[in-house]
Amino acid sequence: GAVVSQHPSWVICKSGTSVKIECRSLDFQATTMFWYRQFPKQSLMLMATSNEGSKATYEQGVEKDKFLINHASLTLSTLTVTSAHPEDSSFYICSALKGRGKNMNTEAFFGQGTRLTVV
Amino acid sequence: DAKTTQPPSMDCAEGRAANLPCNHSTISGNEYVYWYRQIHSQGPQYIIHGLKNNETNEMASLIITEDRKSSTLILPHATLRDTAVYYCIVSTGGSNYKLTFGKGTLLTVNP
């Protein structure tokens, strides 16, 4: 397997503030990372695809100005929830793609998730 | 939308094999079948994936039908720690890789 580390594991913030979540691939380089959100008793919902050195691709209905994604290196992507509100409280999960390009045999490895609570 | 269909829940006795089915009747020729599981309040864990041949690793076996329209994940000797939601997902590999999660199957392993 491969290791993806997410930080922090949980965070509580005040409404109106911004929160940054880091996702690191520890033992492989990941040109592509994904960010998901999961509400209680629901499945994971893909928010955006993050590509190293280029702009992220957001899924329909996800506000790119609210959820800022930066993928500045081959091992780090960050998600910043700007001006957070209570409805942004959720479990945020990243994954990093191992293998790319012409190699069709790829697999993604997930971080442990970040529990965000906005009060 | 997810392109797979799984039963919402299954039960299995500890020590017995757990066979989790997945229907993916609209799978295209270049799409792989991936299996992940999620234990409560954790990130999903990769289990196995395959294209058309059966696959086996230290965690599980993946049996894909010849027409590739369905597959079965087999946990040969289920333990209590295998209780989780299991997701079957189809996706192309490479630069078009994208995992879209459905509702999965909640597998409960009973003592």
PDB file of C-alpha atoms in Angstrom:
ATOM      1  CA  GLY A   1       0.000   0.000   0.000  1.00  0.00           C
ATOM      2  CA  ALA A   2       0.857   3.638   0.321  1.00  0.00           C
ATOM      3  CA  VAL A   3       0.480   6.233   3.048  1.00  0.00           C
ATOM      4  CA  VAL A   4      -1.525   9.427   2.835  1.00  0.00           C
ATOM      5  CA  SER A   5      -1.520  11.707   5.840  1.00  0.00           C
ATOM      6  CA  GLN A   6      -4.144  14.326   6.525  1.00  0.00           C
ATOM      7  CA  HIS A   7      -3.803  17.127   9.060  1.00  0.00           C
ATOM      8  CA  PRO A   8      -5.467  18.054  11.290  1.00  0.00           C
ATOM      9  CA  SER A   9      -7.607  15.069  12.244  1.00  0.00           C
ATOM     10  CA  TRP A  10     -10.199  17.356  13.715  1.00  0.00           C
ATOM     11  CA  VAL A  11     -10.712  21.089  14.053  1.00  0.00           C
ATOM     12  CA  ILE A  12     -13.250  23.372  15.659  1.00  0.00           C
ATOM     13  CA  CYS A  13     -13.485  26.897  14.347  1.00  0.00           C
ATOM     14  CA  LYS A  14     -15.677  29.920  14.758  1.00  0.00           C
ATOM     15  CA  SER A  15     -18.158  30.905  12.108  1.00  0.00           C
ATOM     16  CA  GLY A  16     -16.610  33.307   9.598  1.00  0.00           C
ATOM     17  CA  THR A  17     -13.049  32.104   9.977  1.00  0.00           C
ATOM     18  CA  SER A  18     -11.019  30.057   7.496  1.00  0.00           C
ATOM     19  CA  VAL A  19      -9.589  26.590   8.009  1.00  0.00           C
ATOM     20  CA  LYS A  20      -6.786  24.906   6.080  1.00  0.00           C
ATOM     21  CA  ILE A  21      -6.542  21.125   5.751  1.00  0.00           C
ATOM     22  CA  GLU A  22      -3.365  19.468   4.492  1.00  0.00           C
ATOM     23  CA  CYS A  23      -3.068  16.235   2.559  1.00  0.00           C
ATOM     24  CA  ARG A  24       0.344  14.649   2.081  1.00  0.00           C
ATOM     25  CA  SER A  25       1.453  11.543   0.226  1.00  0.00           C
ATOM     26  CA  LEU A  26       4.294  10.276   2.401  1.00  0.00           C
ATOM     27  CA  ASP A  27       5.926   7.583   0.298  1.00  0.00           C
ATOM     28  CA  PHE A  28       4.973   8.366  -3.268  1.00  0.00           C
ATOM     29  CA  GLN A  29       4.495  11.316  -5.560  1.00  0.00           C
ATOM     30  CA  ALA A  30       0.953  12.212  -6.465  1.00  0.00           C
ATOM     31  CA  THR A  31       0.286  14.504  -9.374  1.00  0.00           C
ATOM     32  CA  THR A  32      -3.430  14.106  -8.728  1.00  0.00           C
ATOM     33  CA  MET A  33      -5.261  14.333  -5.443  1.00  0.00           C
ATOM     34  CA  PHE A  34      -8.955  14.352  -4.702  1.00  0.00           C
ATOM     35  CA  TRP A  35     -11.014  16.060  -2.026  1.00  0.00           C
ATOM     36  CA  TYR A  36     -14.235  14.557  -0.693  1.00  0.00           C
ATOM     37  CA  ARG A  37     -16.831  15.600   1.845  1.00  0.00           C
ATOM     38  CA  GLN A  38     -18.960  13.219   3.865  1.00  0.00           C
ATOM     39  CA  PHE A  39     -21.993  14.140   5.938  1.00  0.00           C
ATOM     40  CA  PRO A  40     -23.244  11.815   8.697  1.00  0.00           C
ATOM     41  CA  LYS A  41     -24.697   8.537   7.441  1.00  0.00           C
ATOM     42  CA  GLN A  42     -24.011   9.501   3.838  1.00  0.00           C
ATOM     43  CA  SER A  43     -21.477   8.403   1.277  1.00  0.00           C
ATOM     44  CA  LEU A  44     -18.430  10.334   0.162  1.00  0.00           C
ATOM     45  CA  MET A  45     -19.089  13.149  -2.264  1.00  0.00           C
ATOM     46  CA  LEU A  46     -16.295  14.238  -4.577  1.00  0.00           C
ATOM     47  CA  MET A  47     -15.679  17.965  -4.290  1.00  0.00           C
ATOM     48  CA  ALA A  48     -12.737  18.541  -6.584  1.00  0.00           C
ATOM     49  CA  THR A  49      -9.759  17.050  -8.364  1.00  0.00           C
ATOM     50  CA  SER A  50      -6.443  18.677  -7.597  1.00  0.00           C
ATOM     51  CA  ASN A  51      -3.621  18.527 -10.133  1.00  0.00           C
ATOM     52  CA  GLU A  52      -0.087  19.532  -9.275  1.00  0.00           C
ATOM     53  CA  GLY A  53       0.853  22.836 -10.827  1.00  0.00           C
ATOM     54  CA  SER A  54      -2.561  23.633 -12.255  1.00  0.00           C
ATOM     55  CA  LYS A  55      -5.990  24.750 -11.172  1.00  0.00           C
ATOM     56  CA  ALA A  56      -8.294  22.312  -9.470  1.00  0.00           C
ATOM     57  CA  THR A  57     -11.352  20.937 -11.218  1.00  0.00           C
ATOM     58  CA  TYR A  58     -14.467  21.345  -9.121  1.00  0.00           C
ATOM     59  CA  GLU A  59     -17.566  19.179  -9.225  1.00  0.00           C
ATOM     60  CA  GLN A  60     -20.887  20.759 -10.053  1.00  0.00           C
ATOM     61  CA  GLY A  61     -22.339  22.660  -7.138  1.00  0.00           C
ATOM     62  CA  VAL A  62     -19.049  23.101  -5.271  1.00  0.00           C
ATOM     63  CA  GLU A  63     -18.039  26.740  -4.837  1.00  0.00           C
ATOM     64  CA  LYS A  64     -14.436  27.171  -5.906  1.00  0.00           C
ATOM     65  CA  ASP A  65     -14.108  30.505  -4.109  1.00  0.00           C
ATOM     66  CA  LYS A  66     -15.231  28.960  -0.855  1.00  0.00           C
ATOM     67  CA  PHE A  67     -13.182  25.785  -1.054  1.00  0.00           C
ATOM     68  CA  LEU A  68      -9.724  26.850  -2.167  1.00  0.00           C
ATOM     69  CA  ILE A  69      -7.445  24.064  -3.320  1.00  0.00           C
ATOM     70  CA  ASN A  70      -3.710  24.365  -3.792  1.00  0.00           C
ATOM     71  CA  HIS A  71      -1.495  21.561  -5.070  1.00  0.00           C
ATOM     72  CA  ALA A  72       1.905  23.185  -5.078  1.00  0.00           C
ATOM     73  CA  SER A  73       4.061  20.064  -4.883  1.00  0.00           C
ATOM     74  CA  LEU A  74       3.922  16.405  -5.816  1.00  0.00           C
ATOM     75  CA  THR A  75       3.280  15.402  -2.216  1.00  0.00           C
ATOM     76  CA  LEU A  76       1.045  18.130  -0.819  1.00  0.00           C
ATOM     77  CA  SER A  77      -2.426  19.447  -1.524  1.00  0.00           C
ATOM     78  CA  THR A  78      -4.328  21.822   0.722  1.00  0.00           C
ATOM     79  CA  LEU A  79      -8.021  22.582   1.072  1.00  0.00           C
ATOM     80  CA  THR A  80      -8.987  25.882   2.648  1.00  0.00           C
ATOM     81  CA  VAL A  81     -12.569  26.352   3.754  1.00  0.00           C
ATOM     82  CA  THR A  82     -13.032  30.118   3.661  1.00  0.00           C
ATOM     83  CA  SER A  83     -15.540  32.004   5.782  1.00  0.00           C
ATOM     84  CA  ALA A  84     -16.747  28.782   7.303  1.00  0.00           C
ATOM     85  CA  HIS A  85     -20.325  28.427   8.470  1.00  0.00           C
ATOM     86  CA  PRO A  86     -22.021  25.726  10.549  1.00  0.00           C
ATOM     87  CA  GLU A  87     -23.378  24.059   7.401  1.00  0.00           C
ATOM     88  CA  ASP A  88     -19.761  23.459   6.323  1.00  0.00           C
ATOM     89  CA  SER A  89     -19.323  21.158   9.307  1.00  0.00           C
ATOM     90  CA  SER A  90     -18.470  17.791   7.816  1.00  0.00           C
ATOM     91  CA  PHE A  91     -15.870  15.060   7.440  1.00  0.00           C
ATOM     92  CA  TYR A  92     -13.367  16.085   4.764  1.00  0.00           C
ATOM     93  CA  ILE A  93     -11.262  13.355   3.170  1.00  0.00           C
ATOM     94  CA  CYS A  94      -8.456  13.535   0.663  1.00  0.00           C
ATOM     95  CA  SER A  95      -6.998  10.864  -1.538  1.00  0.00           C
ATOM     96  CA  ALA A  96      -3.840  10.708  -3.593  1.00  0.00           C
ATOM     97  CA  LEU A  97      -3.521   8.882  -6.874  1.00  0.00           C
ATOM     98  CA  LYS A  98      -0.599   6.515  -7.269  1.00  0.00           C
ATOM     99  CA  GLY A  99       0.244   5.899 -10.890  1.00  0.00           C
ATOM    100  CA  ARG A 100      -0.884   8.115 -13.756  1.00  0.00           C
ATOM    101  CA  GLY A 101      -0.715   8.896 -17.418  1.00  0.00           C
ATOM    102  CA  LYS A 102      -0.419   5.975 -19.774  1.00  0.00           C
ATOM    103  CA  ASN A 103      -0.375   3.587 -16.872  1.00  0.00           C
ATOM    104  CA  MET A 104      -4.031   2.660 -16.619  1.00  0.00           C
ATOM    105  CA  ASN A 105      -3.479   0.473 -13.583  1.00  0.00           C
ATOM    106  CA  THR A 106      -3.871   3.149 -10.956  1.00  0.00           C
ATOM    107  CA  GLU A 107      -5.223   3.243  -7.448  1.00  0.00           C
ATOM    108  CA  ALA A 108      -5.970   5.945  -4.923  1.00  0.00           C
ATOM    109  CA  PHE A 109      -5.087   5.969  -1.264  1.00  0.00           C
ATOM    110  CA  PHE A 110      -7.015   7.950   1.293  1.00  0.00           C
ATOM    111  CA  GLY A 111      -6.118  10.067   4.253  1.00  0.00           C
ATOM    112  CA  GLN A 112      -7.694   9.468   7.630  1.00  0.00           C
ATOM    113  CA  GLY A 113     -10.055  12.407   7.231  1.00  0.00           C
ATOM    114  CA  THR A 114     -10.566  15.723   9.006  1.00  0.00           C
ATOM    115  CA  ARG A 115     -13.609  16.347  11.163  1.00  0.00           C
ATOM    116  CA  LEU A 116     -14.533  20.039  10.833  1.00  0.00           C
ATOM    117  CA  THR A 117     -16.958  21.576  13.268  1.00  0.00           C
ATOM    118  CA  VAL A 118     -17.954  25.201  12.781  1.00  0.00           C
ATOM    119  CA  VAL A 119     -19.527  26.859  15.805  1.00  0.00           C
TER     120      VAL A 119
ATOM    121  CA  ASP B   1     -23.857   9.066 -10.237  1.00  0.00           C
ATOM    122  CA  ALA B   2     -22.441   5.775  -9.089  1.00  0.00           C
ATOM    123  CA  LYS B   3     -22.486   3.114 -11.775  1.00  0.00           C
ATOM    124  CA  THR B   4     -22.701   0.179  -9.433  1.00  0.00           C
ATOM    125  CA  THR B   5     -25.441  -1.518  -7.418  1.00  0.00           C
ATOM    126  CA  GLN B   6     -24.769  -3.166  -4.069  1.00  0.00           C
ATOM    127  CA  PRO B   7     -27.040  -4.564  -1.356  1.00  0.00           C
ATOM    128  CA  PRO B   8     -27.363  -2.033   1.482  1.00  0.00           C
ATOM    129  CA  SER B   9     -26.372  -4.489   4.187  1.00  0.00           C
ATOM    130  CA  MET B  10     -25.114  -7.998   4.841  1.00  0.00           C
ATOM    131  CA  ASP B  11     -24.280 -10.102   7.856  1.00  0.00           C
ATOM    132  CA  CYS B  12     -21.540 -12.664   8.225  1.00  0.00           C
ATOM    133  CA  ALA B  13     -20.418 -14.947  11.040  1.00  0.00           C
ATOM    134  CA  GLU B  14     -16.908 -14.477  12.341  1.00  0.00           C
ATOM    135  CA  GLY B  15     -14.489 -16.901  10.723  1.00  0.00           C
ATOM    136  CA  ARG B  16     -16.701 -17.535   7.725  1.00  0.00           C
ATOM    137  CA  ALA B  17     -16.194 -16.202   4.240  1.00  0.00           C
ATOM    138  CA  ALA B  18     -17.941 -12.952   3.387  1.00  0.00           C
ATOM    139  CA  ASN B  19     -19.078 -12.667  -0.223  1.00  0.00           C
ATOM    140  CA  LEU B  20     -20.068  -9.161  -1.237  1.00  0.00           C
ATOM    141  CA  PRO B  21     -21.764  -8.805  -4.632  1.00  0.00           C
ATOM    142  CA  CYS B  22     -21.672  -5.837  -6.952  1.00  0.00           C
ATOM    143  CA  ASN B  23     -23.537  -5.215 -10.184  1.00  0.00           C
ATOM    144  CA  HIS B  24     -21.925  -3.003 -12.804  1.00  0.00           C
ATOM    145  CA  SER B  25     -23.845  -3.890 -15.931  1.00  0.00           C
ATOM    146  CA  THR B  26     -22.895  -0.696 -17.790  1.00  0.00           C
ATOM    147  CA  ILE B  27     -19.156  -1.032 -17.280  1.00  0.00           C
ATOM    148  CA  SER B  28     -17.107  -0.078 -20.311  1.00  0.00           C
ATOM    149  CA  GLY B  29     -14.117  -1.932 -21.677  1.00  0.00           C
ATOM    150  CA  ASN B  30     -11.464   0.307 -20.151  1.00  0.00           C
ATOM    151  CA  GLU B  31     -12.992   0.597 -16.691  1.00  0.00           C
ATOM    152  CA  TYR B  32     -11.545  -1.169 -13.696  1.00  0.00           C
ATOM    153  CA  VAL B  33     -13.515  -2.494 -10.729  1.00  0.00           C
ATOM    154  CA  TYR B  34     -12.246  -1.101  -7.430  1.00  0.00           C
ATOM    155  CA  TRP B  35     -13.183  -2.095  -3.901  1.00  0.00           C
ATOM    156  CA  TYR B  36     -12.688   0.103  -0.889  1.00  0.00           C
ATOM    157  CA  ARG B  37     -13.986  -0.114   2.646  1.00  0.00           C
ATOM    158  CA  GLN B  38     -14.635   2.486   5.287  1.00  0.00           C
ATOM    159  CA  ILE B  39     -14.612   1.769   8.958  1.00  0.00           C
ATOM    160  CA  HIS B  40     -16.600   4.244  10.977  1.00  0.00           C
ATOM    161  CA  SER B  41     -15.098   7.751  11.095  1.00  0.00           C
ATOM    162  CA  GLN B  42     -12.013   6.801   9.097  1.00  0.00           C
ATOM    163  CA  GLY B  43     -10.887   7.381   5.540  1.00  0.00           C
ATOM    164  CA  PRO B  44     -11.611   4.635   3.003  1.00  0.00           C
ATOM    165  CA  GLN B  45      -9.111   1.809   2.759  1.00  0.00           C
ATOM    166  CA  TYR B  46      -8.102   0.344  -0.580  1.00  0.00           C
ATOM    167  CA  ILE B  47      -8.794  -3.379  -0.819  1.00  0.00           C
ATOM    168  CA  ILE B  48      -8.336  -4.616  -4.361  1.00  0.00           C
ATOM    169  CA  HIS B  49      -9.023  -3.824  -7.986  1.00  0.00           C
ATOM    170  CA  GLY B  50      -9.165  -5.659 -11.296  1.00  0.00           C
ATOM    171  CA  LEU B  51      -9.977  -5.322 -14.961  1.00  0.00           C
ATOM    172  CA  LYS B  52     -11.181  -8.702 -16.143  1.00  0.00           C
ATOM    173  CA  ASN B  53      -9.099 -11.373 -14.477  1.00  0.00           C
ATOM    174  CA  ASN B  54      -9.735 -12.557 -10.955  1.00  0.00           C
ATOM    175  CA  GLU B  55      -7.394 -11.000  -8.437  1.00  0.00           C
ATOM    176  CA  THR B  56      -6.182 -12.001  -4.999  1.00  0.00           C
ATOM    177  CA  ASN B  57      -4.118 -10.222  -2.402  1.00  0.00           C
ATOM    178  CA  GLU B  58      -3.511 -10.535   1.308  1.00  0.00           C
ATOM    179  CA  MET B  59      -6.842  -8.930   2.131  1.00  0.00           C
ATOM    180  CA  ALA B  60      -9.329 -10.386  -0.300  1.00  0.00           C
ATOM    181  CA  SER B  61     -10.163 -11.991  -3.601  1.00  0.00           C
ATOM    182  CA  LEU B  62     -12.016 -10.339  -6.455  1.00  0.00           C
ATOM    183  CA  ILE B  63     -14.045 -12.472  -8.807  1.00  0.00           C
ATOM    184  CA  ILE B  64     -15.208 -10.739 -12.000  1.00  0.00           C
ATOM    185  CA  THR B  65     -17.715 -12.460 -14.255  1.00  0.00           C
ATOM    186  CA  GLU B  66     -16.693 -13.175 -17.812  1.00  0.00           C
ATOM    187  CA  ASP B  67     -19.044 -10.523 -19.193  1.00  0.00           C
ATOM    188  CA  ARG B  68     -17.697  -8.114 -16.536  1.00  0.00           C
ATOM    189  CA  LYS B  69     -21.206  -7.046 -15.571  1.00  0.00           C
ATOM    190  CA  SER B  70     -20.825  -8.102 -11.976  1.00  0.00           C
ATOM    191  CA  SER B  71     -18.200  -8.998  -9.435  1.00  0.00           C
ATOM    192  CA  THR B  72     -17.848 -10.452  -5.958  1.00  0.00           C
ATOM    193  CA  LEU B  73     -15.452  -9.448  -3.233  1.00  0.00           C
ATOM    194  CA  ILE B  74     -14.514 -12.337  -1.004  1.00  0.00           C
ATOM    195  CA  LEU B  75     -13.093 -11.951   2.481  1.00  0.00           C
ATOM    196  CA  PRO B  76     -12.018 -15.545   3.148  1.00  0.00           C
ATOM    197  CA  HIS B  77     -12.135 -15.519   6.946  1.00  0.00           C
ATOM    198  CA  ALA B  78     -14.082 -12.530   8.230  1.00  0.00           C
ATOM    199  CA  THR B  79     -13.161 -11.048  11.593  1.00  0.00           C
ATOM    200  CA  LEU B  80     -14.986  -8.524  13.750  1.00  0.00           C
ATOM    201  CA  ARG B  81     -12.585  -5.847  12.484  1.00  0.00           C
ATOM    202  CA  ASP B  82     -13.893  -6.380   8.960  1.00  0.00           C
ATOM    203  CA  THR B  83     -17.176  -4.733   9.943  1.00  0.00           C
ATOM    204  CA  ALA B  84     -17.326  -1.715   7.629  1.00  0.00           C
ATOM    205  CA  VAL B  85     -19.061  -0.177   4.641  1.00  0.00           C
ATOM    206  CA  TYR B  86     -17.708  -1.750   1.454  1.00  0.00           C
ATOM    207  CA  TYR B  87     -17.764   0.258  -1.746  1.00  0.00           C
ATOM    208  CA  CYS B  88     -17.601  -1.178  -5.238  1.00  0.00           C
ATOM    209  CA  ILE B  89     -16.602   1.464  -7.787  1.00  0.00           C
ATOM    210  CA  VAL B  90     -15.814   1.411 -11.483  1.00  0.00           C
ATOM    211  CA  SER B  91     -13.408   3.847 -13.034  1.00  0.00           C
ATOM    212  CA  THR B  92     -10.976   4.213 -15.827  1.00  0.00           C
ATOM    213  CA  GLY B  93      -7.352   4.385 -14.801  1.00  0.00           C
ATOM    214  CA  GLY B  94      -4.637   6.830 -15.717  1.00  0.00           C
ATOM    215  CA  SER B  95      -5.403  10.492 -16.195  1.00  0.00           C
ATOM    216  CA  ASN B  96      -9.181   9.921 -16.267  1.00  0.00           C
ATOM    217  CA  TYR B  97      -9.251   8.175 -12.913  1.00  0.00           C
ATOM    218  CA  LYS B  98     -12.169   9.297 -10.770  1.00  0.00           C
ATOM    219  CA  LEU B  99     -13.825   7.448  -7.903  1.00  0.00           C
ATOM    220  CA  THR B 100     -17.531   8.130  -7.477  1.00  0.00           C
ATOM    221  CA  PHE B 101     -18.848   6.515  -4.322  1.00  0.00           C
ATOM    222  CA  GLY B 102     -22.290   4.984  -4.069  1.00  0.00           C
ATOM    223  CA  LYS B 103     -23.941   3.932  -0.846  1.00  0.00           C
ATOM    224  CA  GLY B 104     -21.985   0.710  -0.480  1.00  0.00           C
ATOM    225  CA  THR B 105     -22.763  -2.373   1.592  1.00  0.00           C
ATOM    226  CA  LEU B 106     -22.613  -2.309   5.364  1.00  0.00           C
ATOM    227  CA  LEU B 107     -21.042  -5.623   6.303  1.00  0.00           C
ATOM    228  CA  THR B 108     -21.572  -6.621   9.909  1.00  0.00           C
ATOM    229  CA  VAL B 109     -19.456  -9.497  11.156  1.00  0.00           C
ATOM    230  CA  ASN B 110     -21.080 -11.173  14.124  1.00  0.00           C
ATOM    231  CA  PRO B 111     -19.304 -13.187  16.836  1.00  0.00           C
TER     232      PRO B 111
END
